[in-house]
PDB file of C-alpha atoms and ligand atoms in Angstrom:
ATOM      1  CA  VAL A1149     -10.226  95.564 234.710  1.00 92.00           C
ATOM      2  CA  HIS A1150     -13.662  95.377 233.306  1.00 96.00           C
ATOM      3  CA  ASP A1151     -15.975  92.477 232.804  1.00 97.00           C
ATOM      4  CA  LEU A1152     -16.776  93.328 229.257  1.00 98.00           C
ATOM      5  CA  GLU A1153     -15.424  96.044 226.732  1.00 98.00           C
ATOM      6  CA  LEU A1154     -16.851  97.059 223.485  1.00 98.00           C
ATOM      7  CA  ILE A1155     -14.237  98.692 221.398  1.00 98.00           C
ATOM      8  CA  LYS A1156     -15.342 100.358 218.233  1.00 98.00           C
ATOM      9  CA  VAL A1157     -17.024  97.317 217.606  1.00 98.00           C
ATOM     10  CA  GLY A1158     -19.012  97.223 214.176  1.00 98.00           C
ATOM     11  CA  LYS A1159     -21.189  94.784 212.247  1.00 98.00           C
ATOM     12  CA  VAL A1160     -21.934  94.569 208.688  1.00 98.00           C
ATOM     13  CA  TYR A1161     -23.788  91.703 207.634  1.00 98.00           C
ATOM     14  CA  ASP A1162     -22.731  89.358 204.550  1.00 97.00           C
ATOM     15  CA  ASN A1163     -25.417  90.874 202.212  1.00 97.00           C
ATOM     16  CA  GLY A1164     -24.230  94.203 203.215  1.00 97.00           C
ATOM     17  CA  THR A1165     -26.629  95.534 205.952  1.00 97.00           C
ATOM     18  CA  PRO A1166     -25.046  97.706 208.018  1.00 97.00           C
ATOM     19  CA  ALA A1167     -26.204  96.597 211.526  1.00 98.00           C
ATOM     20  CA  VAL A1168     -23.587  98.256 214.138  1.00 98.00           C
ATOM     21  CA  ALA A1169     -20.992 100.856 213.935  1.00 98.00           C
ATOM     22  CA  GLY A1170     -18.646 102.594 216.418  1.00 98.00           C
ATOM     23  CA  PHE A1171     -20.100 100.817 219.722  1.00 98.00           C
ATOM     24  CA  ASP A1172     -18.076 101.925 222.648  1.00 98.00           C
ATOM     25  CA  LEU A1173     -18.952 100.149 225.948  1.00 98.00           C
ATOM     26  CA  ALA A1174     -17.149  99.160 229.215  1.00 98.00           C
ATOM     27  CA  VAL A1175     -19.246  97.102 231.920  1.00 98.00           C
ATOM     28  CA  ALA A1176     -18.449  96.427 235.347  1.00 98.00           C
ATOM     29  CA  LYS A1177     -18.810  93.078 237.196  1.00 97.00           C
ATOM     30  CA  GLY A1178     -22.419  92.975 238.387  1.00 97.00           C
ATOM     31  CA  GLU A1179     -23.653  95.732 236.614  1.00 98.00           C
ATOM     32  CA  PHE A1180     -27.119  95.607 235.128  1.00 98.00           C
ATOM     33  CA  ILE A1181     -27.110  97.277 231.424  1.00 98.00           C
ATOM     34  CA  ALA A1182     -29.847  97.736 228.986  1.00 98.00           C
ATOM     35  CA  PHE A1183     -29.702  98.382 225.316  1.00 98.00           C
ATOM     36  CA  LEU A1184     -32.994 100.273 224.595  1.00 98.00           C
ATOM     37  CA  GLY A1185     -34.296 101.235 220.981  1.00 97.00           C
ATOM     38  CA  PRO A1186     -36.348 100.842 218.376  1.00 96.00           C
ATOM     39  CA  SER A1187     -36.840  97.314 216.237  1.00 96.00           C
ATOM     40  CA  GLY A1188     -33.623  97.454 213.930  1.00 97.00           C
ATOM     41  CA  CYS A1189     -31.145  99.382 215.817  1.00 98.00           C
ATOM     42  CA  GLY A1190     -28.823  96.928 216.034  1.00 98.00           C
ATOM     43  CA  LYS A1191     -29.556  95.687 219.964  1.00 98.00           C
ATOM     44  CA  THR A1192     -29.796  91.921 218.980  1.00 98.00           C
ATOM     45  CA  THR A1193     -26.831  92.007 216.777  1.00 98.00           C
ATOM     46  CA  THR A1194     -24.755  93.131 219.097  1.00 98.00           C
ATOM     47  CA  LEU A1195     -26.290  91.005 222.028  1.00 98.00           C
ATOM     48  CA  ARG A1196     -25.409  88.135 219.397  1.00 98.00           C
ATOM     49  CA  MET A1197     -21.876  89.186 218.717  1.00 98.00           C
ATOM     50  CA  ILE A1198     -21.063  89.196 222.615  1.00 98.00           C
ATOM     51  CA  ALA A1199     -22.455  85.746 222.646  1.00 98.00           C
ATOM     52  CA  GLY A1200     -20.399  84.874 219.574  1.00 98.00           C
ATOM     53  CA  PHE A1201     -23.501  83.400 217.659  1.00 97.00           C
ATOM     54  CA  GLU A1202     -22.761  86.508 215.247  1.00 98.00           C
ATOM     55  CA  ALA A1203     -19.096  87.583 214.019  1.00 97.00           C
ATOM     56  CA  ILE A1204     -17.644  90.892 214.620  1.00 98.00           C
ATOM     57  CA  SER A1205     -16.816  93.109 211.514  1.00 98.00           C
ATOM     58  CA  SER A1206     -14.538  95.472 212.864  1.00 98.00           C
ATOM     59  CA  GLY A1207     -13.356  96.648 216.426  1.00 98.00           C
ATOM     60  CA  ASP A1208     -12.620  94.477 219.440  1.00 98.00           C
ATOM     61  CA  MET A1209     -14.575  92.693 222.472  1.00 98.00           C
ATOM     62  CA  LEU A1210     -12.791  92.067 225.622  1.00 98.00           C
ATOM     63  CA  ILE A1211     -14.189  89.913 228.779  1.00 98.00           C
ATOM     64  CA  LYS A1212     -12.302  90.620 231.902  1.00 97.00           C
ATOM     65  CA  GLY A1213      -9.580  91.842 229.871  1.00 97.00           C
ATOM     66  CA  THR A1214      -9.139  88.877 227.321  1.00 97.00           C
ATOM     67  CA  ARG A1215      -9.757  89.434 223.627  1.00 98.00           C
ATOM     68  CA  ILE A1216     -12.309  87.278 222.403  1.00 98.00           C
ATOM     69  CA  ASN A1217     -13.215  88.515 218.890  1.00 97.00           C
ATOM     70  CA  ASP A1218     -12.259  84.657 217.962  1.00 96.00           C
ATOM     71  CA  VAL A1219     -13.672  82.398 220.869  1.00 98.00           C
ATOM     72  CA  PRO A1220     -16.557  80.384 219.968  1.00 97.00           C
ATOM     73  CA  PRO A1221     -19.604  80.623 221.746  1.00 95.00           C
ATOM     74  CA  GLU A1222     -19.463  77.683 223.754  1.00 92.00           C
ATOM     75  CA  ARG A1223     -15.975  78.827 225.258  1.00 94.00           C
ATOM     76  CA  ARG A1224     -17.118  82.330 226.386  1.00 97.00           C
ATOM     77  CA  PRO A1225     -18.319  82.766 229.673  1.00 97.00           C
ATOM     78  CA  THR A1226     -21.690  84.248 228.696  1.00 97.00           C
ATOM     79  CA  SER A1227     -25.194  82.356 228.847  1.00 96.00           C
ATOM     80  CA  MET A1228     -28.028  84.047 226.648  1.00 96.00           C
ATOM     81  CA  ILE A1229     -31.873  83.912 227.656  1.00 95.00           C
ATOM     82  CA  PHE A1230     -34.419  84.371 224.368  1.00 93.00           C
ATOM     83  CA  GLN A1231     -37.874  85.766 224.392  1.00 92.00           C
ATOM     84  CA  ASN A1232     -39.517  82.636 223.483  1.00 90.00           C
ATOM     85  CA  TYR A1233     -37.543  80.653 226.121  1.00 92.00           C
ATOM     86  CA  ALA A1234     -35.832  78.090 223.463  1.00 92.00           C
ATOM     87  CA  LEU A1235     -36.506  74.959 225.941  1.00 95.00           C
ATOM     88  CA  PHE A1236     -36.610  71.484 224.962  1.00 95.00           C
ATOM     89  CA  PRO A1237     -40.210  70.266 225.037  1.00 93.00           C
ATOM     90  CA  HIS A1238     -39.444  66.670 224.995  1.00 93.00           C
ATOM     91  CA  MET A1239     -37.476  66.944 228.196  1.00 95.00           C
ATOM     92  CA  THR A1240     -38.348  67.554 231.870  1.00 97.00           C
ATOM     93  CA  VAL A1241     -37.277  70.700 233.647  1.00 97.00           C
ATOM     94  CA  ARG A1242     -34.700  69.122 235.340  1.00 96.00           C
ATOM     95  CA  ARG A1243     -33.014  67.834 232.384  1.00 96.00           C
ATOM     96  CA  ASN A1244     -33.631  71.143 230.416  1.00 97.00           C
ATOM     97  CA  VAL A1245     -31.899  72.883 233.498  1.00 97.00           C
ATOM     98  CA  GLY A1246     -29.027  70.148 233.582  1.00 96.00           C
ATOM     99  CA  TYR A1247     -28.402  69.932 229.656  1.00 93.00           C
ATOM    100  CA  GLY A1248     -25.684  72.424 229.672  1.00 90.00           C
ATOM    101  CA  LEU A1249     -23.696  70.125 232.459  1.00 93.00           C
ATOM    102  CA  GLU A1250     -24.550  67.272 230.892  1.00 91.00           C
ATOM    103  CA  VAL A1251     -23.173  68.302 227.764  1.00 88.00           C
ATOM    104  CA  LYS A1252     -19.939  69.294 229.311  1.00 87.00           C
ATOM    105  CA  GLY A1253     -19.406  66.177 230.449  1.00 91.00           C
ATOM    106  CA  LEU A1254     -20.122  66.649 234.512  1.00 93.00           C
ATOM    107  CA  ALA A1255     -20.390  63.728 236.848  1.00 94.00           C
ATOM    108  CA  LYS A1256     -24.315  62.759 237.532  1.00 94.00           C
ATOM    109  CA  ALA A1257     -24.143  63.472 241.309  1.00 95.00           C
ATOM    110  CA  GLU A1258     -22.609  66.687 240.787  1.00 95.00           C
ATOM    111  CA  ARG A1259     -25.073  67.750 238.229  1.00 95.00           C
ATOM    112  CA  GLU A1260     -27.706  66.812 240.282  1.00 95.00           C
ATOM    113  CA  ALA A1261     -26.640  68.988 243.479  1.00 96.00           C
ATOM    114  CA  LYS A1262     -26.196  71.779 241.035  1.00 96.00           C
ATOM    115  CA  VAL A1263     -29.499  71.483 239.352  1.00 97.00           C
ATOM    116  CA  ASP A1264     -31.262  71.009 242.894  1.00 97.00           C
ATOM    117  CA  ARG A1265     -29.520  74.332 243.927  1.00 95.00           C
ATOM    118  CA  ILE A1266     -30.359  76.501 241.129  1.00 96.00           C
ATOM    119  CA  LEU A1267     -33.777  74.994 240.913  1.00 96.00           C
ATOM    120  CA  ALA A1268     -34.481  76.264 244.571  1.00 95.00           C
ATOM    121  CA  THR A1269     -32.850  79.493 243.932  1.00 93.00           C
ATOM    122  CA  LEU A1270     -35.519  80.338 240.993  1.00 93.00           C
ATOM    123  CA  GLY A1271     -38.305  78.645 243.025  1.00 93.00           C
ATOM    124  CA  LEU A1272     -38.707  75.472 240.441  1.00 95.00           C
ATOM    125  CA  GLU A1273     -38.515  72.481 242.671  1.00 95.00           C
ATOM    126  CA  ASP A1274     -42.144  71.843 242.541  1.00 96.00           C
ATOM    127  CA  VAL A1275     -42.258  71.429 238.401  1.00 97.00           C
ATOM    128  CA  ALA A1276     -38.936  69.791 238.485  1.00 97.00           C
ATOM    129  CA  ASP A1277     -40.434  66.891 237.002  1.00 97.00           C
ATOM    130  CA  LYS A1278     -43.003  68.539 234.470  1.00 97.00           C
ATOM    131  CA  ARG A1279     -42.027  69.260 230.775  1.00 97.00           C
ATOM    132  CA  PRO A1280     -41.868  73.129 229.981  1.00 95.00           C
ATOM    133  CA  ASP A1281     -44.895  72.826 227.496  1.00 92.00           C
ATOM    134  CA  LYS A1282     -47.275  72.406 231.016  1.00 89.00           C
ATOM    135  CA  LEU A1283     -46.257  75.378 232.141  1.00 94.00           C
ATOM    136  CA  SER A1284     -47.073  79.036 232.242  1.00 92.00           C
ATOM    137  CA  GLY A1285     -44.780  81.820 230.286  1.00 93.00           C
ATOM    138  CA  GLY A1286     -43.497  82.962 233.941  1.00 92.00           C
ATOM    139  CA  GLN A1287     -42.149  79.419 234.697  1.00 94.00           C
ATOM    140  CA  ARG A1288     -40.698  78.725 231.206  1.00 95.00           C
ATOM    141  CA  GLN A1289     -38.482  81.829 231.629  1.00 94.00           C
ATOM    142  CA  ARG A1290     -37.719  81.111 235.140  1.00 95.00           C
ATOM    143  CA  ILE A1291     -36.277  77.574 233.664  1.00 96.00           C
ATOM    144  CA  ALA A1292     -34.641  79.434 230.909  1.00 96.00           C
ATOM    145  CA  LEU A1293     -33.052  81.819 233.465  1.00 95.00           C
ATOM    146  CA  ALA A1294     -32.028  78.380 235.670  1.00 96.00           C
ATOM    147  CA  ARG A1295     -30.395  76.843 232.588  1.00 96.00           C
ATOM    148  CA  GLY A1296     -28.491  79.848 231.807  1.00 95.00           C
ATOM    149  CA  LEU A1297     -27.257  80.227 235.303  1.00 95.00           C
ATOM    150  CA  ILE A1298     -26.272  76.730 236.008  1.00 95.00           C
ATOM    151  CA  VAL A1299     -23.292  76.964 234.235  1.00 94.00           C
ATOM    152  CA  GLU A1300     -22.135  79.899 236.191  1.00 94.00           C
ATOM    153  CA  PRO A1301     -21.767  82.665 233.363  1.00 96.00           C
ATOM    154  CA  ASP A1302     -19.807  86.052 233.929  1.00 97.00           C
ATOM    155  CA  ILE A1303     -22.405  87.556 231.603  1.00 98.00           C
ATOM    156  CA  LEU A1304     -26.013  86.658 231.419  1.00 98.00           C
ATOM    157  CA  LEU A1305     -27.328  88.060 227.923  1.00 98.00           C
ATOM    158  CA  LEU A1306     -31.017  88.648 227.575  1.00 97.00           C
ATOM    159  CA  ASP A1307     -33.090  88.938 224.633  1.00 97.00           C
ATOM    160  CA  GLU A1308     -36.599  90.955 225.312  1.00 96.00           C
ATOM    161  CA  PRO A1309     -36.862  87.934 227.830  1.00 94.00           C
ATOM    162  CA  LEU A1310     -40.174  89.523 229.290  1.00 94.00           C
ATOM    163  CA  GLY A1311     -41.548  90.160 225.653  1.00 91.00           C
ATOM    164  CA  ALA A1312     -43.847  87.635 226.156  1.00 89.00           C
ATOM    165  CA  LEU A1313     -45.269  87.765 229.259  1.00 91.00           C
ATOM    166  CA  ASP A1314     -48.553  89.629 230.598  1.00 91.00           C
ATOM    167  CA  ALA A1315     -47.990  92.410 232.569  1.00 90.00           C
ATOM    168  CA  ASN A1316     -48.295  90.786 236.102  1.00 89.00           C
ATOM    169  CA  LEU A1317     -45.514  88.217 235.039  1.00 90.00           C
ATOM    170  CA  ARG A1318     -43.421  90.945 233.485  1.00 91.00           C
ATOM    171  CA  LYS A1319     -43.391  92.816 237.026  1.00 92.00           C
ATOM    172  CA  ALA A1320     -42.346  89.834 238.652  1.00 92.00           C
ATOM    173  CA  ILE A1321     -39.950  88.334 236.494  1.00 93.00           C
ATOM    174  CA  GLN A1322     -38.265  91.869 236.554  1.00 94.00           C
ATOM    175  CA  ASN A1323     -38.220  91.516 240.605  1.00 94.00           C
ATOM    176  CA  GLU A1324     -36.726  88.343 240.204  1.00 93.00           C
ATOM    177  CA  LEU A1325     -33.352  89.509 237.878  1.00 95.00           C
ATOM    178  CA  LYS A1326     -33.057  92.279 240.217  1.00 95.00           C
ATOM    179  CA  LEU A1327     -32.515  90.133 243.278  1.00 93.00           C
ATOM    180  CA  LEU A1328     -30.631  87.346 240.942  1.00 94.00           C
ATOM    181  CA  GLN A1329     -28.381  90.364 239.998  1.00 95.00           C
ATOM    182  CA  LYS A1330     -27.636  91.192 243.647  1.00 94.00           C
ATOM    183  CA  ARG A1331     -27.373  87.765 244.782  1.00 92.00           C
ATOM    184  CA  LEU A1332     -25.302  86.224 242.304  1.00 92.00           C
ATOM    185  CA  GLY A1333     -23.331  89.498 241.349  1.00 93.00           C
ATOM    186  CA  VAL A1334     -23.692  88.342 237.579  1.00 96.00           C
ATOM    187  CA  THR A1335     -23.558  90.866 234.630  1.00 98.00           C
ATOM    188  CA  PHE A1336     -26.296  91.682 233.293  1.00 98.00           C
ATOM    189  CA  VAL A1337     -27.126  92.598 229.621  1.00 98.00           C
ATOM    190  CA  PHE A1338     -30.282  93.162 228.557  1.00 97.00           C
ATOM    191  CA  VAL A1339     -32.179  93.997 225.363  1.00 98.00           C
ATOM    192  CA  THR A1340     -35.355  95.514 224.861  1.00 97.00           C
ATOM    193  CA  HIS A1341     -37.608  98.200 223.169  1.00 94.00           C
ATOM    194  CA  ALA A1342     -39.780  98.941 226.640  1.00 94.00           C
ATOM    195  CA  GLN A1343     -38.398 101.831 228.346  1.00 95.00           C
ATOM    196  CA  SER A1344     -40.344 101.338 231.525  1.00 94.00           C
ATOM    197  CA  GLU A1345     -38.388  97.900 231.455  1.00 95.00           C
ATOM    198  CA  ALA A1346     -34.963  99.666 230.906  1.00 97.00           C
ATOM    199  CA  LEU A1347     -35.853 102.223 233.405  1.00 96.00           C
ATOM    200  CA  ALA A1348     -36.884  99.475 236.185  1.00 95.00           C
ATOM    201  CA  LEU A1349     -33.989  97.184 235.629  1.00 96.00           C
ATOM    202  CA  SER A1350     -30.945  99.041 234.554  1.00 97.00           C
ATOM    203  CA  ASP A1351     -28.062 100.441 236.467  1.00 98.00           C
ATOM    204  CA  ARG A1352     -27.098 102.223 232.826  1.00 98.00           C
ATOM    205  CA  ILE A1353     -29.303 102.276 229.720  1.00 98.00           C
ATOM    206  CA  VAL A1354     -27.556 102.314 226.265  1.00 98.00           C
ATOM    207  CA  VAL A1355     -29.901 104.168 223.665  1.00 97.00           C
ATOM    208  CA  MET A1356     -29.182 103.139 220.661  1.00 97.00           C
ATOM    209  CA  ASN A1357     -30.367 104.339 217.242  1.00 97.00           C
ATOM    210  CA  GLN A1358     -29.914 103.006 213.579  1.00 97.00           C
ATOM    211  CA  GLY A1359     -26.742 100.990 214.859  1.00 98.00           C
ATOM    212  CA  ARG A1360     -25.321 103.559 216.804  1.00 98.00           C
ATOM    213  CA  VAL A1361     -25.198 104.153 220.759  1.00 98.00           C
ATOM    214  CA  GLU A1362     -26.602 107.903 220.968  1.00 96.00           C
ATOM    215  CA  GLN A1363     -26.559 108.144 224.738  1.00 96.00           C
ATOM    216  CA  ILE A1364     -25.307 105.774 228.065  1.00 97.00           C
ATOM    217  CA  SER A1365     -27.194 107.513 231.399  1.00 96.00           C
ATOM    218  CA  PRO A1366     -28.324 105.939 234.421  1.00 97.00           C
ATOM    219  CA  PRO A1367     -32.359 105.808 234.632  1.00 96.00           C
ATOM    220  CA  HIS A1368     -32.700 108.828 236.456  1.00 93.00           C
ATOM    221  CA  GLN A1369     -30.771 110.911 233.894  1.00 93.00           C
ATOM    222  CA  LEU A1370     -32.431 109.178 230.407  1.00 90.00           C
ATOM    223  CA  TYR A1371     -34.037 112.157 229.607  1.00 88.00           C
ATOM    224  CA  THR A1372     -31.448 114.837 230.477  1.00 82.00           C
ATOM    225  CA  ARG A1373     -28.804 115.900 228.064  1.00 70.00           C
ATOM    226  CA  PRO A1374     -25.346 114.302 228.378  1.00 63.00           C
TER     227      PRO A1374
HETATM  228  P1  ADP B1616     -35.815  91.520 216.325  1.00 95.05           P
HETATM  229  O1  ADP B1616     -36.184  92.987 215.772  1.00 95.05           O
HETATM  230  O2  ADP B1616     -36.215  91.302 217.848  1.00 95.05           O
HETATM  231  O3  ADP B1616     -34.335  91.280 216.571  1.00 95.05           O
HETATM  232  P2  ADP B1616     -36.510  90.546 213.932  1.00 95.05           P
HETATM  233  O4  ADP B1616     -37.869  90.262 213.909  1.00 95.05           O
HETATM  234  O5  ADP B1616     -35.952  91.948 213.322  1.00 95.05           O
HETATM  235  O6  ADP B1616     -36.363  90.321 215.165  1.00 95.05           O
HETATM  236  O7  ADP B1616     -35.280  89.482 213.369  1.00 95.05           O
HETATM  237  C1  ADP B1616     -35.776  87.909 213.850  1.00 95.05           C
HETATM  238  C2  ADP B1616     -34.713  87.002 213.170  1.00 95.05           C
HETATM  239  O8  ADP B1616     -34.422  87.408 211.738  1.00 95.05           O
HETATM  240  C3  ADP B1616     -33.698  87.582 213.454  1.00 95.05           C
HETATM  241  O9  ADP B1616     -32.661  86.382 213.941  1.00 95.05           O
HETATM  242  C4  ADP B1616     -32.667  88.090 212.647  1.00 95.05           C
HETATM  243  O10 ADP B1616     -31.174  87.738 212.950  1.00 95.05           O
HETATM  244  C5  ADP B1616     -32.937  87.967 211.404  1.00 95.05           C
HETATM  245  N1  ADP B1616     -32.930  89.131 210.337  1.00 95.05           N
HETATM  246  C6  ADP B1616     -33.696  90.452 210.946  1.00 95.05           C
HETATM  247  N2  ADP B1616     -33.393  91.199 209.922  1.00 95.05           N
HETATM  248  C7  ADP B1616     -33.061  90.289 208.470  1.00 95.05           C
HETATM  249  C8  ADP B1616     -32.584  90.296 207.180  1.00 95.05           C
HETATM  250  N3  ADP B1616     -32.385  91.811 206.855  1.00 95.05           N
HETATM  251  N4  ADP B1616     -31.982  89.643 206.982  1.00 95.05           N
HETATM  252  C9  ADP B1616     -31.876  88.444 207.222  1.00 95.05           C
HETATM  253  N5  ADP B1616     -32.257  88.221 208.424  1.00 95.05           N
HETATM  254  C10 ADP B1616     -32.744  88.907 209.314  1.00 95.05           C
HETATM  255  P1  ADP B1617     -33.146  95.052 217.067  1.00 95.05           P
HETATM  256  O1  ADP B1617     -32.689  93.817 217.411  1.00 95.05           O
HETATM  257  O2  ADP B1617     -32.478  96.465 217.856  1.00 95.05           O
HETATM  258  O3  ADP B1617     -34.319  94.761 216.484  1.00 95.05           O
HETATM  259  P2  ADP B1617     -31.146  93.585 214.677  1.00 95.05           P
HETATM  260  O4  ADP B1617     -29.798  93.549 215.396  1.00 95.05           O
HETATM  261  O5  ADP B1617     -32.181  92.513 214.641  1.00 95.05           O
HETATM  262  O6  ADP B1617     -31.965  95.053 215.708  1.00 95.05           O
HETATM  263  O7  ADP B1617     -30.904  94.326 213.448  1.00 95.05           O
HETATM  264  C1  ADP B1617     -30.152  95.570 213.338  1.00 95.05           C
HETATM  265  C2  ADP B1617     -30.185  95.379 211.460  1.00 95.05           C
HETATM  266  O8  ADP B1617     -29.592  94.472 211.056  1.00 95.05           O
HETATM  267  C3  ADP B1617     -31.747  95.575 211.077  1.00 95.05           C
HETATM  268  O9  ADP B1617     -31.355  96.387 209.857  1.00 95.05           O
HETATM  269  C4  ADP B1617     -31.996  94.273 210.429  1.00 95.05           C
HETATM  270  O10 ADP B1617     -32.619  94.098 209.465  1.00 95.05           O
HETATM  271  C5  ADP B1617     -30.397  93.852 210.249  1.00 95.05           C
HETATM  272  N1  ADP B1617     -30.173  92.276 210.438  1.00 95.05           N
HETATM  273  C6  ADP B1617     -30.426  91.308 211.366  1.00 95.05           C
HETATM  274  N2  ADP B1617     -30.223  90.390 211.332  1.00 95.05           N
HETATM  275  C7  ADP B1617     -30.002  90.248 210.233  1.00 95.05           C
HETATM  276  C8  ADP B1617     -29.062  89.080 209.158  1.00 95.05           C
HETATM  277  N3  ADP B1617     -29.059  88.067 209.634  1.00 95.05           N
HETATM  278  N4  ADP B1617     -29.000  89.480 207.894  1.00 95.05           N
HETATM  279  C9  ADP B1617     -29.207  90.410 207.803  1.00 95.05           C
HETATM  280  N5  ADP B1617     -29.737  91.745 208.059  1.00 95.05           N
HETATM  281  C10 ADP B1617     -29.934  91.164 209.361  1.00 95.05           C
END
């Protein structure tokens, strides 16, 4: 059974804008998928439908074989990472990272153990008691990753997560994403308009144009006619 399946998924916004049509995709557990295409082609809309932030207009979406069309975001085994990090500025790194577990009502001791473990995984031990606005973009994206991963999602959704970083940091975080994929076995769905990122990171690239899937290929076949 696939980790994620999209079957003829479509989206028309309430104002009549068609954003996505006939999107078919099956993703294996632990796979790294990139959605690649120009601005406005429907990448973010598709990601938001997988997260449950945006309703599906047509088709079906399954996670591990279960239809999730009507499952609210907080009950989906997904976490989403944003370009602008979306961290709480008034909370320490530790509190930002543990927030999802706090909301779930996890006991303090168990929460702290999990927070310590994920901070170590992402090399954030030394900044645990700082606030995010004192830290670099790379550190902030590591914090956002820690916050997303701490709830042990099956699928990590990343919306242009490297877009705000300079070239060196982009390379560093790219490498860390690949290590996390190998180490944690999490499935990645990664949105980008940068071919270099899709080529460096993905097992398969979904090329999108005007709301449609044009091609699905492994990186080495991106420029080969399917
Ligand atoms: P991106 O290209 O990175 O998806 P955009 O600049 O297109 O970002 O969109 C930024 C935000 O505005 C998103 O939350 C998106 O859902 C919303 N948005 C984009 N286009 C429209 C539109 N035509 N009407 C209403 N909201 C829109
Ligand atoms: P991408 O992520 O590839 O830049 P989007 O998924 O953001 O593309 O947008 C796909 C299409 O849907 C675009 O035409 C965009 O303007 C439109 N769109 C995005 N968000 C909204 C929204 N909230 N309301 C109406 N139209 C939207």
